[in-house]
CSV table of C-alpha atoms in Angstrom, one decimal:
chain,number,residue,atom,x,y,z
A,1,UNK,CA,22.8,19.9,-13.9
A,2,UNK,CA,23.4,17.2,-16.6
A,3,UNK,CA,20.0,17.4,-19.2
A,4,UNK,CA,19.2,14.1,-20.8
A,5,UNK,CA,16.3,12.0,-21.4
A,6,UNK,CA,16.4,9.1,-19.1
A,7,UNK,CA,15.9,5.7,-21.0
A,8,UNK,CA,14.9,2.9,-17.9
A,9,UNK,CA,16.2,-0.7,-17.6
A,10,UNK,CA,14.0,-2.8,-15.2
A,11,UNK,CA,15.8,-6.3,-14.1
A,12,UNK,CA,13.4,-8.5,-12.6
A,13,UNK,CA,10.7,-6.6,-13.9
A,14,UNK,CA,7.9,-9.3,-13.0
A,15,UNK,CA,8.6,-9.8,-9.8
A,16,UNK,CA,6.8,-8.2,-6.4
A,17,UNK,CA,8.6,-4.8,-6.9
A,18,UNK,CA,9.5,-4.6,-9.9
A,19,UNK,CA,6.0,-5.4,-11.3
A,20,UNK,CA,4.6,-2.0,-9.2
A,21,UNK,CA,8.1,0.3,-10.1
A,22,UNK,CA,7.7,-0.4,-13.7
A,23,UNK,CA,3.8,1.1,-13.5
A,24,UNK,CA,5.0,4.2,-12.0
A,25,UNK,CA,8.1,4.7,-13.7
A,26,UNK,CA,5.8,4.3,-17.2
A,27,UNK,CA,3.9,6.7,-15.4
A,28,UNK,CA,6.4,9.2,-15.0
A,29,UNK,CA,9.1,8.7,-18.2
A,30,UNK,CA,5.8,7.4,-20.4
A,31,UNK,CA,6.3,3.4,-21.8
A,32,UNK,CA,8.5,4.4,-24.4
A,33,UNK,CA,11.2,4.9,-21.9
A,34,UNK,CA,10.8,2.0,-20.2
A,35,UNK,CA,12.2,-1.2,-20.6
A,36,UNK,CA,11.2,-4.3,-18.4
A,37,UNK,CA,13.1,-7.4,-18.6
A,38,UNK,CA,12.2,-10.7,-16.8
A,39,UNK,CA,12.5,-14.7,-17.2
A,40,UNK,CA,9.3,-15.3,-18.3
A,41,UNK,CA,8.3,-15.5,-22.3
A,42,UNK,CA,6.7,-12.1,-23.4
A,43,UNK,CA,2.7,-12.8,-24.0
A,44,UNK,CA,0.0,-9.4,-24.3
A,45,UNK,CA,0.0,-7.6,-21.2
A,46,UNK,CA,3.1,-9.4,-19.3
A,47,UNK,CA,4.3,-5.5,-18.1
A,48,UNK,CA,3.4,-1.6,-18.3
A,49,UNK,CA,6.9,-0.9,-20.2
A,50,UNK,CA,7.2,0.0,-23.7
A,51,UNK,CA,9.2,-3.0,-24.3
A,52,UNK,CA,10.0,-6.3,-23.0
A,53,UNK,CA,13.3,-8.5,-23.3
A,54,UNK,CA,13.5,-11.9,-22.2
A,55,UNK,CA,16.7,-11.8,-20.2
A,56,UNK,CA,18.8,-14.1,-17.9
A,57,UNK,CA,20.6,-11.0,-16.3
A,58,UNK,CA,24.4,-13.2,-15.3
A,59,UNK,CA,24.6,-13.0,-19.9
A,60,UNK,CA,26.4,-10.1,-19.4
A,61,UNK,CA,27.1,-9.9,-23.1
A,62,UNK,CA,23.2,-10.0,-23.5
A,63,UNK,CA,22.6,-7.6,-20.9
A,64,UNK,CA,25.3,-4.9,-22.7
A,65,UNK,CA,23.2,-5.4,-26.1
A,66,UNK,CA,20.4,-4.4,-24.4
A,67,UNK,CA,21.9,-1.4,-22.8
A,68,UNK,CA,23.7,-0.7,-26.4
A,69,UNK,CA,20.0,-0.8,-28.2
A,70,UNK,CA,17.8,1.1,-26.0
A,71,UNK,CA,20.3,3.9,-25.1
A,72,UNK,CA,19.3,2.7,-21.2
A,73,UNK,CA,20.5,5.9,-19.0
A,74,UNK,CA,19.0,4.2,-15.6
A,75,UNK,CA,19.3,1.0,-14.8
A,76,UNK,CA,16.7,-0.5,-11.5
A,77,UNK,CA,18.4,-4.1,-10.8
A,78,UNK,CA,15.8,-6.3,-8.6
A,79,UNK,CA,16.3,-9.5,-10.2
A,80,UNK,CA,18.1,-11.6,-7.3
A,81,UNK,CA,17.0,-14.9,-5.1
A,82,UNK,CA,15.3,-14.0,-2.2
A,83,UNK,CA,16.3,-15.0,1.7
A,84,UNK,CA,14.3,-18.5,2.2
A,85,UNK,CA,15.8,-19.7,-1.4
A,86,UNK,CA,18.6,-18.7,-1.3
A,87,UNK,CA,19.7,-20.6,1.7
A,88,UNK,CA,18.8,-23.2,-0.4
A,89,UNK,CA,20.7,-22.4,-3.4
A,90,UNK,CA,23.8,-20.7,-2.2
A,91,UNK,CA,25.8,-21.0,-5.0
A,92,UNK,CA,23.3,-20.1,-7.6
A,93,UNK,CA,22.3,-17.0,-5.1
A,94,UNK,CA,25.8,-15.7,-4.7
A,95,UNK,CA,26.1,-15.9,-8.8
A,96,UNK,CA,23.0,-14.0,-9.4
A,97,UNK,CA,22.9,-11.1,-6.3
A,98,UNK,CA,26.3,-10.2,-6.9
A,99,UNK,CA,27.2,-10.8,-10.8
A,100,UNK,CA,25.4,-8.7,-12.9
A,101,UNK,CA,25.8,-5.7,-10.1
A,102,UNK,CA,29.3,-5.7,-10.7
A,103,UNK,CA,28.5,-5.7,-14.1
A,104,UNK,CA,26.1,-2.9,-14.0
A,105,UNK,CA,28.9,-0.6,-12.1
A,106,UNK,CA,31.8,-1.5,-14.5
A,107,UNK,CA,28.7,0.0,-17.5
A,108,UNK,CA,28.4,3.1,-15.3
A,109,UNK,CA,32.5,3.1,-14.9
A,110,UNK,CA,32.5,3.0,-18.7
A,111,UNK,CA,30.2,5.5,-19.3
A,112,UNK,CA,27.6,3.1,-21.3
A,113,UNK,CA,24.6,4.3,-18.7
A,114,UNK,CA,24.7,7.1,-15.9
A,115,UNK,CA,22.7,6.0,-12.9
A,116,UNK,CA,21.6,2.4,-11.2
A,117,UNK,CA,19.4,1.6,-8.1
A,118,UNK,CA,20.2,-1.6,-6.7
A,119,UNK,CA,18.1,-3.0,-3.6
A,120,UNK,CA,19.6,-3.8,-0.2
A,121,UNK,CA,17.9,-6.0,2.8
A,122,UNK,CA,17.5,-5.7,6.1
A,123,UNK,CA,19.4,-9.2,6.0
A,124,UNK,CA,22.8,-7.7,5.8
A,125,UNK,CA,22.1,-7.3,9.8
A,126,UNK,CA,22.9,-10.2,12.3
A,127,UNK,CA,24.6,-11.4,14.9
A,128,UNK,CA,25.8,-8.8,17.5
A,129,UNK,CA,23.6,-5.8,16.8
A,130,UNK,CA,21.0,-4.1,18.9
A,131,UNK,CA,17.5,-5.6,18.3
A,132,UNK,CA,15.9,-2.0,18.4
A,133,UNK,CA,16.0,0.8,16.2
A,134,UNK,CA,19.1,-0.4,14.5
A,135,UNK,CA,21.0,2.9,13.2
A,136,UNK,CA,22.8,3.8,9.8
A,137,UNK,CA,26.0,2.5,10.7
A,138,UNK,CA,26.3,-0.5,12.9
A,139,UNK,CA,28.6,-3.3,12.0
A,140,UNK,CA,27.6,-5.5,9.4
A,141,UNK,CA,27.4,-9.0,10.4
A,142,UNK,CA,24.9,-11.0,8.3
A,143,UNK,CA,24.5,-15.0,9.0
A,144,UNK,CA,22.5,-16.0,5.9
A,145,UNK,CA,23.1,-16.7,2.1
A,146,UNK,CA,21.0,-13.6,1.5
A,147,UNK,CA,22.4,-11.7,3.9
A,148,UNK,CA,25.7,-12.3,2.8
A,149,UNK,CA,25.3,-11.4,-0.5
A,150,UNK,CA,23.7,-8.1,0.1
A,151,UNK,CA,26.6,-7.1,2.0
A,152,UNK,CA,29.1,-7.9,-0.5
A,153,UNK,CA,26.7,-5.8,-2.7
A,154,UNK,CA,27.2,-2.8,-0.2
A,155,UNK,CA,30.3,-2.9,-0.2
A,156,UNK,CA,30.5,-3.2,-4.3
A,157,UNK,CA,28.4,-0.2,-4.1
A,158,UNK,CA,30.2,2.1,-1.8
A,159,UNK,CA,33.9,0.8,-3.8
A,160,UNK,CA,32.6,1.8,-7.4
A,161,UNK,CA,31.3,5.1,-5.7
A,162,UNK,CA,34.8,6.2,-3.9
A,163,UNK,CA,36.8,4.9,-6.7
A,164,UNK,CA,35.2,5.7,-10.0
A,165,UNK,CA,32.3,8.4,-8.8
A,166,UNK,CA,29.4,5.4,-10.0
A,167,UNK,CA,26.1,6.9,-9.2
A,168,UNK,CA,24.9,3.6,-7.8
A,169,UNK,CA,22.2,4.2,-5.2
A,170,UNK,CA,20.5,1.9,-3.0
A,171,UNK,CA,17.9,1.2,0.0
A,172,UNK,CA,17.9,-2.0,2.7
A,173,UNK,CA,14.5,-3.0,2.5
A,174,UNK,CA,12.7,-4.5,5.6
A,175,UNK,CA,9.8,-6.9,4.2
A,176,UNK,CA,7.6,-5.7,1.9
A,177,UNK,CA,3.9,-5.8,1.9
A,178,UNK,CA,1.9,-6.1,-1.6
A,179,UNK,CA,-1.7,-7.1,-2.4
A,180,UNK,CA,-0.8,-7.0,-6.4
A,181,UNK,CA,1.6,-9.8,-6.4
A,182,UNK,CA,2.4,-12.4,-4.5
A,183,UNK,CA,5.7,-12.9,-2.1
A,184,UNK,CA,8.5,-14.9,-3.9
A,185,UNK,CA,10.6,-16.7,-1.2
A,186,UNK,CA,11.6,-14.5,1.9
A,187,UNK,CA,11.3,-14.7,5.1
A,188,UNK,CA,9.0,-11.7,5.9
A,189,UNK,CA,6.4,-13.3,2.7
A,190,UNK,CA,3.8,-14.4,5.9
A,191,UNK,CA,3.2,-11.0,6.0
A,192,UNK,CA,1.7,-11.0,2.8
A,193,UNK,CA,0.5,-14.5,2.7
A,194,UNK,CA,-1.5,-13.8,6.0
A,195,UNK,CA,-3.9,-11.3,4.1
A,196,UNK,CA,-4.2,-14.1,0.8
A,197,UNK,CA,-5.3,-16.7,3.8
A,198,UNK,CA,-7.6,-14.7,6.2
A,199,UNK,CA,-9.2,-13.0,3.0
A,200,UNK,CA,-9.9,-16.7,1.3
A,201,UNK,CA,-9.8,-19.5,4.1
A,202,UNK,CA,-9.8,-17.2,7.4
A,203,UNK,CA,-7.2,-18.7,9.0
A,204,UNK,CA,-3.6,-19.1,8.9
A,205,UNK,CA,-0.7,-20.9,9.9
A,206,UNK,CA,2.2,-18.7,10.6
A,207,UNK,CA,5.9,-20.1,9.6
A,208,UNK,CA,7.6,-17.2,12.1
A,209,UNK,CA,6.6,-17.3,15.6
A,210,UNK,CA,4.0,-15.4,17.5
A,211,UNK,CA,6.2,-12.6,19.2
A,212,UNK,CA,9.1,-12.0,16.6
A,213,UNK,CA,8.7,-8.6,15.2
A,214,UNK,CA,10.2,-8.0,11.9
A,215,UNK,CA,10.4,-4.0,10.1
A,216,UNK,CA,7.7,-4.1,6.9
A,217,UNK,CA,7.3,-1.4,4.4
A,218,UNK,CA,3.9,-1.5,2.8
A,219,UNK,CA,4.9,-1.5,-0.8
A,220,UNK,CA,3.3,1.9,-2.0
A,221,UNK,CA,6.0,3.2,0.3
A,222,UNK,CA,8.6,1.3,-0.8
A,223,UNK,CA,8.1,2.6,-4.2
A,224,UNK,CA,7.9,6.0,-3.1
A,225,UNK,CA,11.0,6.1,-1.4
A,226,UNK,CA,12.8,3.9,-4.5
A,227,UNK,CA,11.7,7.1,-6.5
A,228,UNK,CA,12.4,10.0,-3.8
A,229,UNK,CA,15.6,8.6,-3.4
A,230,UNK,CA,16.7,8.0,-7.3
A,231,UNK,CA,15.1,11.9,-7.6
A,232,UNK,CA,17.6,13.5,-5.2
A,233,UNK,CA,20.6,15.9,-6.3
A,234,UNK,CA,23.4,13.3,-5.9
A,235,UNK,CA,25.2,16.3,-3.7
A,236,UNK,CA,22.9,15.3,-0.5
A,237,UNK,CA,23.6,11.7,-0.7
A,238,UNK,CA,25.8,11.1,2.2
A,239,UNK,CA,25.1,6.8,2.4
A,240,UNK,CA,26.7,5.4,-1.0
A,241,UNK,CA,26.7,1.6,0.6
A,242,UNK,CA,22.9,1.4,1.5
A,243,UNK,CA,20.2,3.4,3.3
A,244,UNK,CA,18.3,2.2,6.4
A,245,UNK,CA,14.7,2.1,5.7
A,246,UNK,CA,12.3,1.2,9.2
A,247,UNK,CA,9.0,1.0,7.8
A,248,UNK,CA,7.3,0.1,11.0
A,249,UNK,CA,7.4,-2.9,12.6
A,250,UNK,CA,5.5,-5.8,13.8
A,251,UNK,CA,4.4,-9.2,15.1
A,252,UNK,CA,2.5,-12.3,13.6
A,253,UNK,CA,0.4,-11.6,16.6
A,254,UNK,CA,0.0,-8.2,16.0
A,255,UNK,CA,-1.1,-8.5,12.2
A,256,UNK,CA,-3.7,-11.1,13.3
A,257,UNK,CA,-5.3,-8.3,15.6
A,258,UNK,CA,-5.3,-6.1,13.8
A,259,UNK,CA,-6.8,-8.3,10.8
A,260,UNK,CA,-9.4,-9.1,13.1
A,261,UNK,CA,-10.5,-5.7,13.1
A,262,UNK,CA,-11.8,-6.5,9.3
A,263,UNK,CA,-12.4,-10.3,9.5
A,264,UNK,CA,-13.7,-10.8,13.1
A,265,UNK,CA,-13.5,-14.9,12.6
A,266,UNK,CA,-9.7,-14.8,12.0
A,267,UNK,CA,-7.9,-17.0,13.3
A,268,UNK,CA,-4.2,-17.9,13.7
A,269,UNK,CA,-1.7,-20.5,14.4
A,270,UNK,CA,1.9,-21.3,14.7
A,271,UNK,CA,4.8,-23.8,13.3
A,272,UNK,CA,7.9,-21.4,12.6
A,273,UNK,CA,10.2,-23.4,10.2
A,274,UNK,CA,13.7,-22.7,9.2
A,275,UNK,CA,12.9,-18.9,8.0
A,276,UNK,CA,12.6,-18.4,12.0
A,277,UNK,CA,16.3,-18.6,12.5
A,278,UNK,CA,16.4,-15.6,9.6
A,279,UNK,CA,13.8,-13.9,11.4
A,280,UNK,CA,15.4,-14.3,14.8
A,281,UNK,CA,19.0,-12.7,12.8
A,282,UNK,CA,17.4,-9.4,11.9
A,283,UNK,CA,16.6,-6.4,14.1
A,284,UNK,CA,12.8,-5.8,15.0
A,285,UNK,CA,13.1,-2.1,13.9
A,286,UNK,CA,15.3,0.4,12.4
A,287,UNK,CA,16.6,3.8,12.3
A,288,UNK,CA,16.0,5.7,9.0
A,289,UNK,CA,17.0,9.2,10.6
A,290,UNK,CA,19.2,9.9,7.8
A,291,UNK,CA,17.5,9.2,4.9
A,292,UNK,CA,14.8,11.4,6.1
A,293,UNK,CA,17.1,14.2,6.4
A,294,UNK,CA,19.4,13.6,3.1
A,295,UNK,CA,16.5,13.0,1.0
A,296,UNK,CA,13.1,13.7,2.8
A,297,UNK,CA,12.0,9.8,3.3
A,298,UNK,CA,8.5,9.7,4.5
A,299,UNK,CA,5.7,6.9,5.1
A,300,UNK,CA,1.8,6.7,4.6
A,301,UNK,CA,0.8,3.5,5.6
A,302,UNK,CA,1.0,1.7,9.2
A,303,UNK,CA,-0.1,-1.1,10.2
A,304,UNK,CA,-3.6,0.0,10.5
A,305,UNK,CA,-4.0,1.4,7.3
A,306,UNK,CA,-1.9,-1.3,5.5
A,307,UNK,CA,-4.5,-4.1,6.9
A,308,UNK,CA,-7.4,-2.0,5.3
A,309,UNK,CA,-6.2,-1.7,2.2
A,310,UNK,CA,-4.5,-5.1,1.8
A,311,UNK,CA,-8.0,-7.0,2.9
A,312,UNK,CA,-10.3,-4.4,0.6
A,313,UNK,CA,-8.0,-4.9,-2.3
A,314,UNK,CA,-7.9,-8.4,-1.7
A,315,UNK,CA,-11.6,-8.9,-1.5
A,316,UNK,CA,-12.2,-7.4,-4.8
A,317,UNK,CA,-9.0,-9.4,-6.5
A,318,UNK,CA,-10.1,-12.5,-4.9
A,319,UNK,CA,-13.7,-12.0,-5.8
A,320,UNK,CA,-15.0,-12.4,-1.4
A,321,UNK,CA,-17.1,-9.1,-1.8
């Protein structure tokens, strides 16, 4: 096997995953090998990494001089626009979840970096598909912006695999679950701003209705897998568009129970908004049989145990001790 040391590029670096990938991967390659890039101007602290570039990632003659300067081996592109804005900024989403992946693969095609992890959704799902334990295969047939675009992204994937051997690897995340940082925009984020609310107000009003189940991922396991998956030989890959990903899966109503548990006076209400048609698009649960068995996908946190550590976390961030 191929001996090199790997030289990281994180795209959306400060946002809910990419702030918690860049702390492990720093962990793991140490913060000279990791680069995190991100809208925002740098200031002390801003991210783990070694170093920081101010980057609009759709400059792809900016992005290129990056990759040129910092030898970048691995590229982990999570900038995008998220489900609930990008319905509202179609155009704009389409330029920005698509671009710069294309870009990426046409680097690797080149030769100018070696590997790139690229995130899929559970929004490539739709019309027409079982509600339960969705498996690996189904037909595509995605009915948001969002959606859309992460299926064109498979698809980019899976072409620049088969034609040019681009070891471009991805996972369709279900919603994920963080009490570090806050949810930017999709239609899973009450999951997340549930815990904020019951922790400081304790109540909430819920913009997806009582009984629609949605998969979640608590985000320690989201970066687990990101890293299992980017760690296996590429030999025992078998899924070059995207891998399914279940998590485990839940309603609003559900969470409130169990949030009850911790905060007895919780309480809970309902005005779903246009996110609910999203939510109503996607399956309730998935089947992630195979990326258990091509590259040993496993989970530590249910819903039980993610409601325990979101609220103690919480109380201690939000100073409710």
């Amino acid at each position: 096997m191929e001996s090199y040391t790997e030289k990281i590029l994180i795209t959306g670096a400060l946002g809910q995953i990419g702030t918690e990938l860049t702390n492990r991967l720093v962990e793991i390659h140490g913060a000279d090998n990791v680069v995190a890039s991100g809208l925002d101007r740098w200031q002390k602290g801003i991210t783990s990494a070694g170093y920081y570039e101010r980057m609009d990632v759709t400059n792809t003659q900016l992005v290129r001089q990056v990759i040129k300067d910092y030898d970048i081996t691995t590229v982990y592109h999570l900038a995008s626009l998220l489900s609930g804005t990008s319905e509202k900024q179609p155009i704009f989403a389409w330029k920005l979840n698509l671009e710069p992946l294309l870009h990426f693969c046409e680097m690797a095609k080149e030769g100018l970096i070696k590997k790139i992890f690229w995130p899929s959704s559970i929004a490539v799902f739709g019309k027409g598909i079982p509600k339960e334990n969705v498996g690996q295969d189904v037909v595509l047939n995605p009915t948001t912006v969002y959606g859309i675009s992460k299926m064109a992204g498979e698809k980019w994937c899976e072409y620049y695999f088969d034609k040019h051997g681009v070891d471009v690897r991805s996972i369709r995340y279900p919603g994920l679950i963080s009490w570090k940082t806050p949810a930017g925009g999709g239609t899973t984020d009450y999951a997340v701003e549930i815990f904020y609310e019951a922790v400081e107000e304790g109540k909430y009003t819920s913009f997806i209705s009582e009984n629609t189940a949605m998969p979640m991922l608590y985000m320690d396991d989201a970066i687990n897998a990101t890293l299992k998956l980017m760690e296996a030989p590429k030999e025992s890959l078998t899924v070059h568009s995207s891998y399914n990903l279940g998590g485990m899966s839940f309603t609003p109503k559900e969470l409130a129970e169990e949030i009850k548990k911790e905060i007895p006076d919780f309480t809970i209400d309902y005005q779903p908004d246009f996110r609910q048609a999203i939510a109503d698009s996607w399956p309730a649960s998935i089947d992630d049989t195979i990326a258990k068995k091509d590259w040993g996908l496993t989970y530590d946190f249910g819903i039980a145990e993610m409601s325990k550590d979101m609220i103690k976390n919480l109380k201690v961030k939000l100073n409710k001790n």
